CSV table of C-alpha atoms in Angstrom, one decimal:
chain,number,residue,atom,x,y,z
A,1,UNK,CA,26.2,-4.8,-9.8
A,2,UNK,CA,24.0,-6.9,-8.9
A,3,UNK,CA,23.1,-8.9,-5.1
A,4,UNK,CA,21.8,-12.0,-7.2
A,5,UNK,CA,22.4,-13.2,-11.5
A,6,UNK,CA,19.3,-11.7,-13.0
A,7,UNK,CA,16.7,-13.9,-14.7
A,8,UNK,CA,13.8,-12.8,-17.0
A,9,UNK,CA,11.4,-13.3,-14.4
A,10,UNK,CA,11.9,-10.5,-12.2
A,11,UNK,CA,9.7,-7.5,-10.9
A,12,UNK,CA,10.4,-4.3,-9.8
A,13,UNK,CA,8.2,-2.9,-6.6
A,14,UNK,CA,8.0,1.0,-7.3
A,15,UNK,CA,7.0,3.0,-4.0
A,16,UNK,CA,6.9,6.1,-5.1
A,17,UNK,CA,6.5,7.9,-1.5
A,18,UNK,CA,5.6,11.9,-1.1
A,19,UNK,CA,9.6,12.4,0.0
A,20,UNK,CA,11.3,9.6,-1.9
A,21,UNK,CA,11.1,6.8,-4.3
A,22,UNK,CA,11.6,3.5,-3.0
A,23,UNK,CA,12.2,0.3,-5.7
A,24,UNK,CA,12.9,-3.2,-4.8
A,25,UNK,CA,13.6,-6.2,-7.6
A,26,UNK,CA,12.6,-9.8,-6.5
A,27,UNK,CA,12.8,-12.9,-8.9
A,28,UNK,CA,11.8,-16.9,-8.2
A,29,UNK,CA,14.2,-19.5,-7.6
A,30,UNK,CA,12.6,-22.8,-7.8
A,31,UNK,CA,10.1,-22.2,-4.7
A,32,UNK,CA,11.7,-19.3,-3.4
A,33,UNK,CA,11.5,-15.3,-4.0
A,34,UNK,CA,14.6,-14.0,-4.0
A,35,UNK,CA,15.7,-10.6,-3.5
A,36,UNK,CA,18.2,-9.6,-6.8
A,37,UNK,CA,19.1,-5.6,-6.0
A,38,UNK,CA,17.3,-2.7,-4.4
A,39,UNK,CA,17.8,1.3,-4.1
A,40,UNK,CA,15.8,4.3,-3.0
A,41,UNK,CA,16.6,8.1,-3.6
A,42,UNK,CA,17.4,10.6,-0.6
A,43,UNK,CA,15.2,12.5,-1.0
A,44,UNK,CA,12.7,13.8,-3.5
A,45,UNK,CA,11.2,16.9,-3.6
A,46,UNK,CA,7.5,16.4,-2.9
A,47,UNK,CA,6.5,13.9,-6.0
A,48,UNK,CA,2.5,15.5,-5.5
A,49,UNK,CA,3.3,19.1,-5.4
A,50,UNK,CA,-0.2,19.6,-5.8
A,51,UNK,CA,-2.0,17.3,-4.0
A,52,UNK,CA,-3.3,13.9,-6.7
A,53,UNK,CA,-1.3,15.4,-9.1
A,54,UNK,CA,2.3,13.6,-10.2
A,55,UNK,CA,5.1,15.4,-11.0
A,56,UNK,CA,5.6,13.0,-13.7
A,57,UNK,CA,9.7,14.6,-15.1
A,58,UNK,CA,10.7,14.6,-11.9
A,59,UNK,CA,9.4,10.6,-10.9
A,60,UNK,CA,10.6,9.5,-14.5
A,61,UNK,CA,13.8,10.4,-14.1
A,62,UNK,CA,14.3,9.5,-10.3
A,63,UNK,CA,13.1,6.1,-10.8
A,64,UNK,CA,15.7,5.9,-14.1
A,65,UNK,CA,18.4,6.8,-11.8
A,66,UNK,CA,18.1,4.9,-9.2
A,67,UNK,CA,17.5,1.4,-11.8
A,68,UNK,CA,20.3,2.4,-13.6
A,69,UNK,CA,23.0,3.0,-10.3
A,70,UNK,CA,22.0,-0.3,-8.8
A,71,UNK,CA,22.4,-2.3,-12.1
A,72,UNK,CA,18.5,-3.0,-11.9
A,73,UNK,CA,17.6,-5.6,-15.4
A,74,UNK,CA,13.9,-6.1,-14.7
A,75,UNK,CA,11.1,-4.0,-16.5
A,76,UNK,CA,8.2,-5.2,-15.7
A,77,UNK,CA,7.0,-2.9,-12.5
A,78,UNK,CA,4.4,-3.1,-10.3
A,79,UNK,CA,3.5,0.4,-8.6
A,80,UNK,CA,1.8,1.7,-5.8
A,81,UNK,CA,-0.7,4.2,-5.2
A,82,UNK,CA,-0.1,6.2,-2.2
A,83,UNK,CA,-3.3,6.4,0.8
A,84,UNK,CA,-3.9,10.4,0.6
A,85,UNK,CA,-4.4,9.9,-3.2
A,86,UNK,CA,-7.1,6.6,-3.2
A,87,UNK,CA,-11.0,6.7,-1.5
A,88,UNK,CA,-11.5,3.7,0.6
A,89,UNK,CA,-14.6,2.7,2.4
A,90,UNK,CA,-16.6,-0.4,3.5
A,91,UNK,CA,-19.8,-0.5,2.2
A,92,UNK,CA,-22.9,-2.6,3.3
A,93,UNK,CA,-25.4,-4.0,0.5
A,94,UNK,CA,-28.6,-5.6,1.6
A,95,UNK,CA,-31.1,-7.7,-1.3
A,96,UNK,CA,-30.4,-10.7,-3.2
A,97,UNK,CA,-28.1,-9.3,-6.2
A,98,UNK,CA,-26.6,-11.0,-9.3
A,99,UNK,CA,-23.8,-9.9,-9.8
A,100,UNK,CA,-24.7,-7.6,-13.0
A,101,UNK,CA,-27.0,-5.5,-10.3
A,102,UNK,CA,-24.0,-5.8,-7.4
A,103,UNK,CA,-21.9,-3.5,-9.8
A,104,UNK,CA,-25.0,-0.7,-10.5
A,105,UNK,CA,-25.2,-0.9,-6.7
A,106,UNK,CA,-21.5,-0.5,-6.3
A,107,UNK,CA,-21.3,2.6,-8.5
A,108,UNK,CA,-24.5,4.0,-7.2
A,109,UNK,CA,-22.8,3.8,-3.5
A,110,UNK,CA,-19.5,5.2,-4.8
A,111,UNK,CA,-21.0,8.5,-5.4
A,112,UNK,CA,-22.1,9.3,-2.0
A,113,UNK,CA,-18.5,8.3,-0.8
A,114,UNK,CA,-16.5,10.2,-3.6
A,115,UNK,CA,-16.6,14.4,-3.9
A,116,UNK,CA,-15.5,13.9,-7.4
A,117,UNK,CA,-17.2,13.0,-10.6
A,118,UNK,CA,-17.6,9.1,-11.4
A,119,UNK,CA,-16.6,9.5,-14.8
A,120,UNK,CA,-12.9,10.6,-13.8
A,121,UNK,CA,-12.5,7.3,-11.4
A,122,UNK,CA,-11.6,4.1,-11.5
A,123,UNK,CA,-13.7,2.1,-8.9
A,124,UNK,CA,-11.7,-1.2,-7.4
A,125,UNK,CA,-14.2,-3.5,-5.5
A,126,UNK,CA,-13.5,-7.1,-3.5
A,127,UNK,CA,-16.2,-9.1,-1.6
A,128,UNK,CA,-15.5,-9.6,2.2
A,129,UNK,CA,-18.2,-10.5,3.6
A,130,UNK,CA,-18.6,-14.6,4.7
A,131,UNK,CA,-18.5,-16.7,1.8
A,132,UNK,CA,-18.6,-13.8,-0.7
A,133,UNK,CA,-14.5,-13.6,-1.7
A,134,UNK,CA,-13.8,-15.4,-4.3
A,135,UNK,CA,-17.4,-15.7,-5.9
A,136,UNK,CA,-17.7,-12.8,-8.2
A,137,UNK,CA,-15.7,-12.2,-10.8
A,138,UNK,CA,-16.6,-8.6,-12.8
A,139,UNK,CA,-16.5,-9.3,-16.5
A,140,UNK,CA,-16.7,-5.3,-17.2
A,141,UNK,CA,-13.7,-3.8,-18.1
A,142,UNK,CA,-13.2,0.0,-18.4
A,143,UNK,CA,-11.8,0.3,-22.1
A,144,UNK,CA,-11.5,4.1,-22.4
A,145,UNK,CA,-8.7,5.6,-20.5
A,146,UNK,CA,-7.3,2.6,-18.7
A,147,UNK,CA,-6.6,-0.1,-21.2
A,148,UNK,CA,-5.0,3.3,-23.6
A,149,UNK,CA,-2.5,3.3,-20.7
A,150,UNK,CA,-1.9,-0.2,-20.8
A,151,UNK,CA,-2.4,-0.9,-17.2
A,152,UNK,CA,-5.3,-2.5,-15.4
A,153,UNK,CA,-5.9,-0.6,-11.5
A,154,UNK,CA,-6.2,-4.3,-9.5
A,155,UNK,CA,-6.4,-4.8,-5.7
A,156,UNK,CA,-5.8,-8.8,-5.0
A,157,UNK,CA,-4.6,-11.2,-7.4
A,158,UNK,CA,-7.7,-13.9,-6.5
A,159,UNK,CA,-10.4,-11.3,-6.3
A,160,UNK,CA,-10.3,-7.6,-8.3
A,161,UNK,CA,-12.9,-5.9,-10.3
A,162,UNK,CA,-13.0,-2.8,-12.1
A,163,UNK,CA,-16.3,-1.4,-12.2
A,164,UNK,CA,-17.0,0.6,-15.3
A,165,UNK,CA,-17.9,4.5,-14.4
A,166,UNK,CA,-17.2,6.4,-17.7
A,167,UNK,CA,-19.4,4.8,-19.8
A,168,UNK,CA,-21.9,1.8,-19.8
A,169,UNK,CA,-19.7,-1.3,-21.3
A,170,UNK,CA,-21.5,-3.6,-23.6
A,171,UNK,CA,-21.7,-7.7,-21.9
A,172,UNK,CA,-21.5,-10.9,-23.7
A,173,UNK,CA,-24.1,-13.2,-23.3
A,174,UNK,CA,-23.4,-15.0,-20.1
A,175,UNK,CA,-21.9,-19.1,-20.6
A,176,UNK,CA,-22.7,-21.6,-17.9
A,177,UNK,CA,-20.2,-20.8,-15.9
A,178,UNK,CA,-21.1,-17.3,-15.8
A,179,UNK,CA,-24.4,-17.8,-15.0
A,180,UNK,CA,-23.2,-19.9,-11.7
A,181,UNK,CA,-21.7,-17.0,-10.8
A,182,UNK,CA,-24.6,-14.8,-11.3
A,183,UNK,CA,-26.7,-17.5,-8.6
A,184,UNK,CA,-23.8,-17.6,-6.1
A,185,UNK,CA,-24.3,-13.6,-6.0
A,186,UNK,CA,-27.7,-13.9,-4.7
A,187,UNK,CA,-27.2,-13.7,-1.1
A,188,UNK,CA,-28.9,-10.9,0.9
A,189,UNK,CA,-25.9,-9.1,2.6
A,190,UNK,CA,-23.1,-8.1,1.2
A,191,UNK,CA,-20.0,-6.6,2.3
A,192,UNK,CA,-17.6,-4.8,0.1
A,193,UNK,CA,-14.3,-2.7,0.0
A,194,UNK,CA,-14.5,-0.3,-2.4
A,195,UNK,CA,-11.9,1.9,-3.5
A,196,UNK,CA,-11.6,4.7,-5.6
A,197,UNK,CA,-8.8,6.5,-7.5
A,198,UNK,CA,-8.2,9.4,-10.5
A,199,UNK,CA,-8.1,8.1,-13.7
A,200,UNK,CA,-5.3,11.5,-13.7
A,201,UNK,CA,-3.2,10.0,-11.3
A,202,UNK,CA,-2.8,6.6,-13.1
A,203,UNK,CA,-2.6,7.4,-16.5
A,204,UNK,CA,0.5,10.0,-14.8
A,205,UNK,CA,1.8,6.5,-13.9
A,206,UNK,CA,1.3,5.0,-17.2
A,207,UNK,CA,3.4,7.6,-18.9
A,208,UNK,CA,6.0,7.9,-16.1
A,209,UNK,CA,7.1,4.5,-16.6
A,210,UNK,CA,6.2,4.1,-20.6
A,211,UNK,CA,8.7,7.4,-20.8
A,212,UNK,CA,11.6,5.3,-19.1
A,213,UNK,CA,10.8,2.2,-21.2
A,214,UNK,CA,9.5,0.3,-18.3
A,215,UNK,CA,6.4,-1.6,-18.5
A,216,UNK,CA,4.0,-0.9,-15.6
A,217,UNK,CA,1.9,-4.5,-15.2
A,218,UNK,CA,0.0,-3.8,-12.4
A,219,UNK,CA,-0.8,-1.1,-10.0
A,220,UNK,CA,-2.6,-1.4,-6.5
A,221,UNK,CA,-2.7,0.5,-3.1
A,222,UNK,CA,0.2,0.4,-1.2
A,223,UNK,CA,-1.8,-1.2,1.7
A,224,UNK,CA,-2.0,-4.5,-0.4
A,225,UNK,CA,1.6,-4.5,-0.1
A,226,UNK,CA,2.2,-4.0,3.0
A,227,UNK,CA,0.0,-7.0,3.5
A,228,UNK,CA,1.9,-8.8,1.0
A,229,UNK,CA,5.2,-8.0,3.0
A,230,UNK,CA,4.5,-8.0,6.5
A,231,UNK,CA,1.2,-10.6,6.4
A,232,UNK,CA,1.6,-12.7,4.1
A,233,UNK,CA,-0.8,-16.0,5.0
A,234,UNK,CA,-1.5,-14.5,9.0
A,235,UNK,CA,-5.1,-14.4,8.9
A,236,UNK,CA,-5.2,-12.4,12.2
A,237,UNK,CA,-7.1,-9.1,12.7
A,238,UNK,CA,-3.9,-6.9,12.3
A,239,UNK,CA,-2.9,-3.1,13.1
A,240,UNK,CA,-0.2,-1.9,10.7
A,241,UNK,CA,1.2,1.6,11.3
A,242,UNK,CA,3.0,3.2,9.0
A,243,UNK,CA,5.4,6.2,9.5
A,244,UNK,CA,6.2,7.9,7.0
A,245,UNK,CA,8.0,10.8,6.4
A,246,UNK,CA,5.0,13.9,6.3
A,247,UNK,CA,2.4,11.2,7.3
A,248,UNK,CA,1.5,8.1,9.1
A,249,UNK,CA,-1.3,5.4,7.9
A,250,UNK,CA,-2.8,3.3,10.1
A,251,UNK,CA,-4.7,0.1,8.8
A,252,UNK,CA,-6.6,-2.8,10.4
A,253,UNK,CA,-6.4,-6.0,7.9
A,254,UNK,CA,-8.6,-8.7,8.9
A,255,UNK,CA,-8.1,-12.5,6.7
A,256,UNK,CA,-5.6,-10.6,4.8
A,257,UNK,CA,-8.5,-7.9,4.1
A,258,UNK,CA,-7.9,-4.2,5.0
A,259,UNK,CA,-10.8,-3.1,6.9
A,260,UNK,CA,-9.9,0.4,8.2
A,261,UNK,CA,-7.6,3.3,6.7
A,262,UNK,CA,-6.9,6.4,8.3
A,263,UNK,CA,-4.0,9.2,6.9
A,264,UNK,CA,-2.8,11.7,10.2
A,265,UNK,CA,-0.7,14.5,8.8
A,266,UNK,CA,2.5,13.9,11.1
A,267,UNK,CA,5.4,12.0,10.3
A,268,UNK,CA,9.2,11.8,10.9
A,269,UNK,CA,9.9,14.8,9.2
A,270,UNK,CA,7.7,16.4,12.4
A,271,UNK,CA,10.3,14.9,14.8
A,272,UNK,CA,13.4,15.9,13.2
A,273,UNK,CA,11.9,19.8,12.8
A,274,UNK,CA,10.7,19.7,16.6
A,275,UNK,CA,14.2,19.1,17.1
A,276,UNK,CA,15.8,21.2,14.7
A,277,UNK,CA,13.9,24.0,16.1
A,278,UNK,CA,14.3,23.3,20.1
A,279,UNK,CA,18.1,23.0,19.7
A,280,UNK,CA,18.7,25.4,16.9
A,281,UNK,CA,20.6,23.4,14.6
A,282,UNK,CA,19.9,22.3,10.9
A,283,UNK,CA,17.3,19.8,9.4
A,284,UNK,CA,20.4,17.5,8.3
A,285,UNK,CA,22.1,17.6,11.6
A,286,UNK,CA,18.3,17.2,13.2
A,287,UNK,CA,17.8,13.8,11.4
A,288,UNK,CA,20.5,12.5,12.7
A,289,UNK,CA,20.3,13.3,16.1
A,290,UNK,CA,17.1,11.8,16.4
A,291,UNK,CA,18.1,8.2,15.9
A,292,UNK,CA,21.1,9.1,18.1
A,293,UNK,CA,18.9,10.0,21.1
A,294,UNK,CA,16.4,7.6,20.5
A,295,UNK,CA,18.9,4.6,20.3
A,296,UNK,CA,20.2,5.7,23.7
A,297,UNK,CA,18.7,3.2,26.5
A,298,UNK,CA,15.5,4.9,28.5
A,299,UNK,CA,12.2,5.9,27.8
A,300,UNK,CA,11.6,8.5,24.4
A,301,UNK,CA,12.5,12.0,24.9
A,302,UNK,CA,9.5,14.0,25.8
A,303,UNK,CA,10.0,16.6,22.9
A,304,UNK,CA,9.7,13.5,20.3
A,305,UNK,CA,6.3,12.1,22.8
A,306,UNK,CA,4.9,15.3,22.3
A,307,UNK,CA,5.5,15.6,18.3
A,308,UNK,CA,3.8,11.8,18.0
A,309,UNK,CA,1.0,12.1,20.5
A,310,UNK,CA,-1.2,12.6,17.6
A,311,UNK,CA,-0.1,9.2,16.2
A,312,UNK,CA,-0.7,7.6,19.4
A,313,UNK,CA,-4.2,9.0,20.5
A,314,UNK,CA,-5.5,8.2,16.6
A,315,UNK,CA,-4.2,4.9,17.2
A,316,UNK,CA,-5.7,4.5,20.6
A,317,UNK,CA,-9.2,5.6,19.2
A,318,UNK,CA,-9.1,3.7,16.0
A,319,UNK,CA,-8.5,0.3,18.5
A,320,UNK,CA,-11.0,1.4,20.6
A,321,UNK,CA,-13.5,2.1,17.7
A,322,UNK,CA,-12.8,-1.0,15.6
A,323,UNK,CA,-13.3,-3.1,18.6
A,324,UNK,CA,-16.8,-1.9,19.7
A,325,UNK,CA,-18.0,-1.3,16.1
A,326,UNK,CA,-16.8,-4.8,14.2
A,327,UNK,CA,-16.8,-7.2,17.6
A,328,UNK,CA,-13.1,-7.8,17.2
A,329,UNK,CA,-9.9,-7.7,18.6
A,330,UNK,CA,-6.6,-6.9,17.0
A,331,UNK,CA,-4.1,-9.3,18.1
A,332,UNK,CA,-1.3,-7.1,17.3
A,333,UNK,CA,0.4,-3.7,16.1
A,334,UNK,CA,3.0,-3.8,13.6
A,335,UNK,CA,5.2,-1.1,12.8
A,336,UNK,CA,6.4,0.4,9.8
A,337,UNK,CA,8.0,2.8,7.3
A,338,UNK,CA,11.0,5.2,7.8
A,339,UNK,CA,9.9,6.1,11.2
A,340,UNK,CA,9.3,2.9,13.1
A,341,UNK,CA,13.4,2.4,12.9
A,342,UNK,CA,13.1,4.7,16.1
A,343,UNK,CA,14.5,3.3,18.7
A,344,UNK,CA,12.2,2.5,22.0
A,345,UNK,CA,9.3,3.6,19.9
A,346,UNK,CA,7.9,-0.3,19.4
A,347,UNK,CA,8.3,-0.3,23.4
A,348,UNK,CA,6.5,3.0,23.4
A,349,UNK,CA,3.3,2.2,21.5
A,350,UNK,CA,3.4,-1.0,23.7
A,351,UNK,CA,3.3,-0.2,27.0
A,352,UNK,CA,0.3,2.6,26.5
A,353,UNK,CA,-1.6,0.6,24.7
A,354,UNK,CA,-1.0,-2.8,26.1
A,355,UNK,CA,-0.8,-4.9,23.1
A,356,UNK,CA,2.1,-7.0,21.3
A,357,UNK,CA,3.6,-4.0,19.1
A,358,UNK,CA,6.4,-5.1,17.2
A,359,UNK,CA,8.9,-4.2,14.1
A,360,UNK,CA,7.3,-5.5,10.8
A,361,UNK,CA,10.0,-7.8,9.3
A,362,UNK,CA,9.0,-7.2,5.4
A,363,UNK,CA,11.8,-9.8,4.1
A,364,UNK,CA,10.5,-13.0,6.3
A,365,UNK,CA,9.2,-14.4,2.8
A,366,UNK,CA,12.6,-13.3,0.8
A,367,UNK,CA,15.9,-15.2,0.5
A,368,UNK,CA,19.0,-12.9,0.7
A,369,UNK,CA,22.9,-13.5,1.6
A,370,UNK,CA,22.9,-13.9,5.5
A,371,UNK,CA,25.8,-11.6,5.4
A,372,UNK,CA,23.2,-8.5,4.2
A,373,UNK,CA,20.9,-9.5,7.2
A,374,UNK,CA,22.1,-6.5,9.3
A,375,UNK,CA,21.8,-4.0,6.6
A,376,UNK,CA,18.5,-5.1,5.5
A,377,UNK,CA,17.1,-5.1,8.7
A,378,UNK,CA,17.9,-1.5,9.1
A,379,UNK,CA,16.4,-0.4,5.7
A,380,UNK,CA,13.4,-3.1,5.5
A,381,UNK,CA,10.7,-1.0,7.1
A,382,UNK,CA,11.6,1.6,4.5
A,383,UNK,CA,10.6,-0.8,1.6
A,384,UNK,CA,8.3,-3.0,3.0
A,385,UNK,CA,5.3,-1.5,0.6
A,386,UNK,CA,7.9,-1.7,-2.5
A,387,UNK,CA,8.7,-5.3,-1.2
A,388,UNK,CA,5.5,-6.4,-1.6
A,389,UNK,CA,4.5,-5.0,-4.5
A,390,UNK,CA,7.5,-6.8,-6.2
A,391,UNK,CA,6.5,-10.0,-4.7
A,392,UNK,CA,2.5,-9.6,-6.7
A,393,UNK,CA,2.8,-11.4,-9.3
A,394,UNK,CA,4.8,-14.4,-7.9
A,395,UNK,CA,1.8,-14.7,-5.7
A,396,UNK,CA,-0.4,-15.2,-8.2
A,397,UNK,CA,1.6,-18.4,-9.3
């Protein structure tokens, strides 16, 4: 049954994680987003068994489960895809460009950055550099694979374009407006996030959701939102870490921008198998004990330091690099994901690193009966991507 009576405007956020699927359904109230139900599986066998590729059966029918358990009415969804499937980079264009010659540019750059062939990706691009967000508007959409799937791949709700790679598109004449556009592109630097991902991988998202009756409206990076969630209008320069359970992303997000991503291969699953093997006991009995210990007062165990030291030295060189490279300093680290409910870890990361580290609180822009705060505080860093991505389209309004 559901937390809230259901409305026609709802959304479902779908995280759909490497160990489990995550899905979250928000709906406005007047001004408000409110939060109607939510649910996430156990555990689900790896949902990439090999590598980019979804096991589509065994999503389908996890996501359908959990929907149908919670009493979940909404089926519009907006997914996620996860960071070890998507190519991200900054790149740098110099000359004065219309826009018509910023996207040849853009795909030209794209394939030094991408080891696979153009004509299987869908290329996401946003202006960031001064002045530039907002300005260009791509007018090229990629009618082949992507509009069959009924899905558009889109990375902000004020500025996304899909750059055509499969085939050259043909272009209306430009109107007046249009042209204006064109002029405002003319500048001579340009600074772009450009992001890759398999057209595979998203039509494998298209079907997973058309086999379930569920109509997938939009589908972005999971960065976006975590930005969403744990950002929202904080135009800071930001450090968002997110454990996970095989992995941990780290992002820096400057003027609600992500300007950095890095995937390390170690996650809570790492900590509760160091301690399954040191004291001989089971994974199940493992998991548990770890938040056991770690809520105990005193400094983390040094068999779970040791397991995350990876974590912490990439984070410690990432800060360091980011700050010498782009001249800025990140105000703060926010924690996130499964593994940041450890306790003392927040203290942890702060104290060697000497910076304001701190628990992301994902439902500070969601109403929700007071008397689920305590259980929604322990379980928010768990959804906070499939938070956001339910909360997308009532940004947009």
């Amino acid at each position: 049954m559901s937390l809230f009576s259901t409305t026609p405007v709802s959304y479902l956020g779908v995280d759909i994680g490497s160990s489990s699927i995550k899905v979250v359904e928000l709906k406005k109230h007047q001004d408000k987003v409110v939060l109607v139900n939510y649910g996430y599986s156990e555990q689900l066998t790896n949902a990439y068994p090999n590598g980019a590729k979804l096991d589509i059966k065994r999503v389908a029918e996890a996501i359908e489960k959990i929907t149908k358990k919670t009493g979940m009415s909404a089926r519009d969804v907006v997914s996620s895809l996860p960071t070890f499937t998507v190519f991200s980079s900054i790149i740098h264009l110099s000359g004065r460009l219309t826009a018509k010659d910023l996207d040849s540019a853009i795909a030209w750059e794209a394939k030094k950055i991408i080891p696979l062939p153009l004509k299987d990706i869908v290329l996401d691009w946003q202006r960031i550099d001064e002045g530039g967000p907002g300005l260009l508007k791509n007018r090229l959409t990629d009618k082949d694979e992507i509009k069959q799937a009924e899905i558009k791949l889109a990375q902000t709700s004020e500025i996304a374009n899909t750059v055509p790679v499969a085939e050259k598109t043909e272009v209306k004449a430009e109107t007046k407006a249009e042209k204006k556009e064109t002029k405002l592109a003319g500048s001579l630097h340009h600074k772009v996030l450009l992001i890759g991902a398999p057209k595979s991988l998203i039509k494998s998202y298209a079907y997973s959701f058309k086999s379930i009756k569920f109509n997938l409206v939009n589908l972005e990076t999971e960065v976006f939102g975590l930005i969403r969630s744990l950002l929202g209008n904080d135009r800071s320069t930001v450090m968002i870490v997110q454990l996970g359970a095989n992995s941990t992303n780290v992002f820096i997000v400057n003027k609600g921008v992500p300007m950095l991503s890095r995937s390390i291969d170690v996650g809570g699953l790492a900590i509760t198998k160091a301690i399954s093997k040191n004291l001989n006991i089971s994974l199940e009995k493992a998991e548990q004990f770890k938040y056991d210990l770690t809520n105990q007062e005193g400094p983390l165990p040094k068999m779970i330091t040791e397991v995350i030291a990876p974590v912490f030295n990439e984070v410690k060189y990432i800060l360091e690099g980011f700050s010498n490279k782009e001249q800025l300093e990140v105000s703060k680290v926010i924690l996130t994901g499964g593994g940041s409910m450890l306790g003392g870890l927040a203290e942890y990361f702060s104290d060697s690193l000497n910076k304001n580290v701190l628990i992301g609180d994902p439902w500070f822009r969601v109403a929700y009966p007071l008397e689920l705060k305590p259980v929604l505080e322990q379980i928010g860093p768990r959804l906070a991507v499939a938070i956001g991505l339910a909360m997308r389209e009532f940004d947009k309004s």
